[in-house]
Amino acid sequence: MENIDGPRLKVRIVQSSACSACSIKGHCSASEQKEKLIDVYNGENAAYRIGEQVMVVGAASLGRKAVVLAFVLPFVLVIAALFVAMRLTGGNEAVSALVALGVLLPFYLIIYMCRERLGRTFTFTLESNQ
């Protein structure tokens, strides 16, 4: 727990690669750790203290939604735009590739504009780690 502001909590999480527990991780560049701060809402008004270890929990459906938004939907858009552009340009690969990549700009702009709504969708809960 990093900060408490009413029902809004800031939790520091350590993101580590899958091999961070390996005995030779000091000699490998694949094992790395990053710290991130995430916002968690304490809807139950449970008593937490700064520095307390907690477990952040999210529903499995949130992971699936995140994968669809981050990977599947952009991939489908790029492939669809590539085929449509190839058809419309008579097979001009360079223009079609630029059009296909250009489709991502409005997609990510829409995602950015919907960030507050997505923030309400992707919520996490806490479990005390005692």
C-alpha positions as YAML, in Angstrom:
chain: A
units: angstrom
residues:
- id: 1
  name: MET
  ca: [0.00, 0.00, 0.00]
- id: 2
  name: GLU
  ca: [1.55, 3.29, -1.09]
- id: 3
  name: ASN
  ca: [-1.10, 5.96, -0.51]
- id: 4
  name: ILE
  ca: [-4.65, 6.19, 0.88]
- id: 5
  name: ASP
  ca: [-7.04, 8.91, -0.26]
- id: 6
  name: GLY
  ca: [-10.51, 8.01, 1.03]
- id: 7
  name: PRO
  ca: [-11.86, 5.11, -1.05]
- id: 8
  name: ARG
  ca: [-9.00, 5.47, -3.56]
- id: 9
  name: LEU
  ca: [-5.86, 3.50, -2.77]
- id: 10
  name: LYS
  ca: [-2.54, 3.46, -4.58]
- id: 11
  name: VAL
  ca: [-0.88, 0.08, -4.52]
- id: 12
  name: ARG
  ca: [2.69, -0.59, -5.62]
- id: 13
  name: ILE
  ca: [3.01, -3.86, -7.49]
- id: 14
  name: VAL
  ca: [6.16, -5.61, -8.62]
- id: 15
  name: GLN
  ca: [5.90, -6.95, -12.14]
- id: 16
  name: SER
  ca: [8.45, -9.67, -12.72]
- id: 17
  name: SER
  ca: [9.24, -11.98, -15.58]
- id: 18
  name: ALA
  ca: [8.40, -15.66, -15.28]
- id: 19
  name: CYS
  ca: [12.00, -16.63, -14.71]
- id: 20
  name: SER
  ca: [12.76, -14.14, -11.91]
- id: 21
  name: ALA
  ca: [12.91, -17.01, -9.40]
- id: 22
  name: CYS
  ca: [15.56, -18.87, -11.40]
- id: 23
  name: SER
  ca: [18.86, -19.52, -9.61]
- id: 24
  name: ILE
  ca: [20.93, -18.07, -12.49]
- id: 25
  name: LYS
  ca: [18.78, -15.00, -13.09]
- id: 26
  name: GLY
  ca: [21.75, -12.72, -12.38]
- id: 27
  name: HIS
  ca: [23.44, -13.97, -15.54]
- id: 28
  name: CYS
  ca: [20.40, -13.71, -17.80]
- id: 29
  name: SER
  ca: [18.89, -10.62, -19.39]
- id: 30
  name: ALA
  ca: [15.40, -12.13, -19.53]
- id: 31
  name: SER
  ca: [14.78, -11.85, -15.79]
- id: 32
  name: GLU
  ca: [13.70, -8.34, -14.87]
- id: 33
  name: GLN
  ca: [11.41, -6.63, -12.41]
- id: 34
  name: LYS
  ca: [9.47, -3.37, -12.69]
- id: 35
  name: GLU
  ca: [7.47, -1.53, -10.06]
- id: 36
  name: LYS
  ca: [4.14, 0.04, -10.98]
- id: 37
  name: LEU
  ca: [1.51, 2.01, -9.09]
- id: 38
  name: ILE
  ca: [-2.12, 1.13, -9.71]
- id: 39
  name: ASP
  ca: [-5.33, 2.69, -8.43]
- id: 40
  name: VAL
  ca: [-7.61, 0.42, -6.44]
- id: 41
  name: TYR
  ca: [-10.96, 1.47, -5.04]
- id: 42
  name: ASN
  ca: [-11.84, 0.35, -1.54]
- id: 43
  name: GLY
  ca: [-15.60, -0.05, -1.92]
- id: 44
  name: GLU
  ca: [-15.96, -1.89, 1.39]
- id: 45
  name: ASN
  ca: [-14.10, 0.83, 3.34]
- id: 46
  name: ALA
  ca: [-11.86, -1.77, 4.93]
- id: 47
  name: ALA
  ca: [-9.07, -0.47, 7.16]
- id: 48
  name: TYR
  ca: [-5.69, -0.56, 5.41]
- id: 49
  name: ARG
  ca: [-2.42, 1.07, 6.43]
- id: 50
  name: ILE
  ca: [0.36, 2.49, 4.28]
- id: 51
  name: GLY
  ca: [3.07, -0.12, 3.93]
- id: 52
  name: GLU
  ca: [0.69, -3.02, 4.50]
- id: 53
  name: GLN
  ca: [1.00, -5.91, 2.06]
- id: 54
  name: VAL
  ca: [-2.19, -6.64, 0.19]
- id: 55
  name: MET
  ca: [-3.18, -8.87, -2.68]
- id: 56
  name: VAL
  ca: [-4.70, -7.20, -5.74]
- id: 57
  name: VAL
  ca: [-7.40, -9.36, -7.31]
- id: 58
  name: GLY
  ca: [-9.15, -8.99, -10.64]
- id: 59
  name: ALA
  ca: [-11.74, -11.13, -12.36]
- id: 60
  name: ALA
  ca: [-10.54, -13.49, -15.09]
- id: 61
  name: SER
  ca: [-12.96, -11.84, -17.49]
- id: 62
  name: LEU
  ca: [-10.98, -8.60, -17.11]
- id: 63
  name: GLY
  ca: [-7.90, -10.34, -18.48]
- id: 64
  name: ARG
  ca: [-9.82, -11.60, -21.49]
- id: 65
  name: LYS
  ca: [-11.27, -8.13, -22.15]
- id: 66
  name: ALA
  ca: [-7.82, -6.59, -21.91]
- id: 67
  name: VAL
  ca: [-6.35, -9.11, -24.37]
- id: 68
  name: VAL
  ca: [-9.18, -8.47, -26.83]
- id: 69
  name: LEU
  ca: [-8.76, -4.68, -26.60]
- id: 70
  name: ALA
  ca: [-4.97, -4.70, -26.69]
- id: 71
  name: PHE
  ca: [-4.22, -7.46, -29.20]
- id: 72
  name: VAL
  ca: [-7.15, -9.14, -30.94]
- id: 73
  name: LEU
  ca: [-9.16, -6.11, -32.04]
- id: 74
  name: PRO
  ca: [-6.14, -4.15, -33.37]
- id: 75
  name: PHE
  ca: [-4.93, -7.24, -35.24]
- id: 76
  name: VAL
  ca: [-8.34, -7.80, -36.86]
- id: 77
  name: LEU
  ca: [-8.56, -4.09, -37.80]
- id: 78
  name: VAL
  ca: [-5.10, -4.10, -39.40]
- id: 79
  name: ILE
  ca: [-5.73, -7.29, -41.38]
- id: 80
  name: ALA
  ca: [-9.18, -6.12, -42.55]
- id: 81
  name: ALA
  ca: [-7.84, -2.70, -43.53]
- id: 82
  name: LEU
  ca: [-4.93, -4.33, -45.36]
- id: 83
  name: PHE
  ca: [-7.23, -6.50, -47.47]
- id: 84
  name: VAL
  ca: [-9.62, -3.63, -48.22]
- id: 85
  name: ALA
  ca: [-6.76, -1.29, -49.12]
- id: 86
  name: MET
  ca: [-5.14, -3.92, -51.34]
- id: 87
  name: ARG
  ca: [-8.41, -4.29, -53.19]
- id: 88
  name: LEU
  ca: [-8.97, -0.53, -53.54]
- id: 89
  name: THR
  ca: [-5.41, 0.32, -54.58]
- id: 90
  name: GLY
  ca: [-5.09, -2.47, -57.09]
- id: 91
  name: GLY
  ca: [-2.47, -4.32, -55.07]
- id: 92
  name: ASN
  ca: [-0.19, -1.44, -54.07]
- id: 93
  name: GLU
  ca: [1.49, -3.00, -51.06]
- id: 94
  name: ALA
  ca: [3.22, 0.11, -49.70]
- id: 95
  name: VAL
  ca: [0.06, 2.24, -49.67]
- id: 96
  name: SER
  ca: [-2.00, -0.66, -48.31]
- id: 97
  name: ALA
  ca: [0.47, -1.22, -45.47]
- id: 98
  name: LEU
  ca: [0.39, 2.47, -44.54]
- id: 99
  name: VAL
  ca: [-3.41, 2.50, -44.61]
- id: 100
  name: ALA
  ca: [-3.54, -0.65, -42.47]
- id: 101
  name: LEU
  ca: [-1.19, 0.87, -39.89]
- id: 102
  name: GLY
  ca: [-3.03, 4.18, -40.10]
- id: 103
  name: VAL
  ca: [-6.21, 2.43, -38.95]
- id: 104
  name: LEU
  ca: [-4.56, 2.00, -35.57]
- id: 105
  name: LEU
  ca: [-4.36, 5.76, -34.97]
- id: 106
  name: PRO
  ca: [-8.12, 6.33, -34.63]
- id: 107
  name: PHE
  ca: [-8.46, 3.04, -32.75]
- id: 108
  name: TYR
  ca: [-5.97, 4.07, -30.06]
- id: 109
  name: LEU
  ca: [-7.37, 7.61, -30.01]
- id: 110
  name: ILE
  ca: [-10.79, 6.15, -29.22]
- id: 111
  name: ILE
  ca: [-9.26, 3.94, -26.53]
- id: 112
  name: TYR
  ca: [-7.55, 7.02, -25.06]
- id: 113
  name: MET
  ca: [-10.76, 9.05, -25.10]
- id: 114
  name: CYS
  ca: [-12.60, 6.20, -23.35]
- id: 115
  name: ARG
  ca: [-9.93, 5.77, -20.66]
- id: 116
  name: GLU
  ca: [-12.19, 6.88, -17.80]
- id: 117
  name: ARG
  ca: [-14.94, 4.49, -18.83]
- id: 118
  name: LEU
  ca: [-12.39, 1.71, -19.26]
- id: 119
  name: GLY
  ca: [-10.95, 2.60, -15.85]
- id: 120
  name: ARG
  ca: [-14.38, 1.99, -14.33]
- id: 121
  name: THR
  ca: [-14.62, -1.32, -16.21]
- id: 122
  name: PHE
  ca: [-11.18, -2.61, -15.24]
- id: 123
  name: THR
  ca: [-11.42, -2.46, -11.47]
- id: 124
  name: PHE
  ca: [-9.50, -4.43, -8.90]
- id: 125
  name: THR
  ca: [-10.27, -5.45, -5.35]
- id: 126
  name: LEU
  ca: [-7.95, -6.04, -2.43]
- id: 127
  name: GLU
  ca: [-7.46, -8.99, -0.17]
- id: 128
  name: SER
  ca: [-5.46, -8.52, 3.01]
- id: 129
  name: ASN
  ca: [-2.25, -10.52, 2.98]
- id: 130
  name: GLN
  ca: [-2.24, -11.51, 6.65]
...
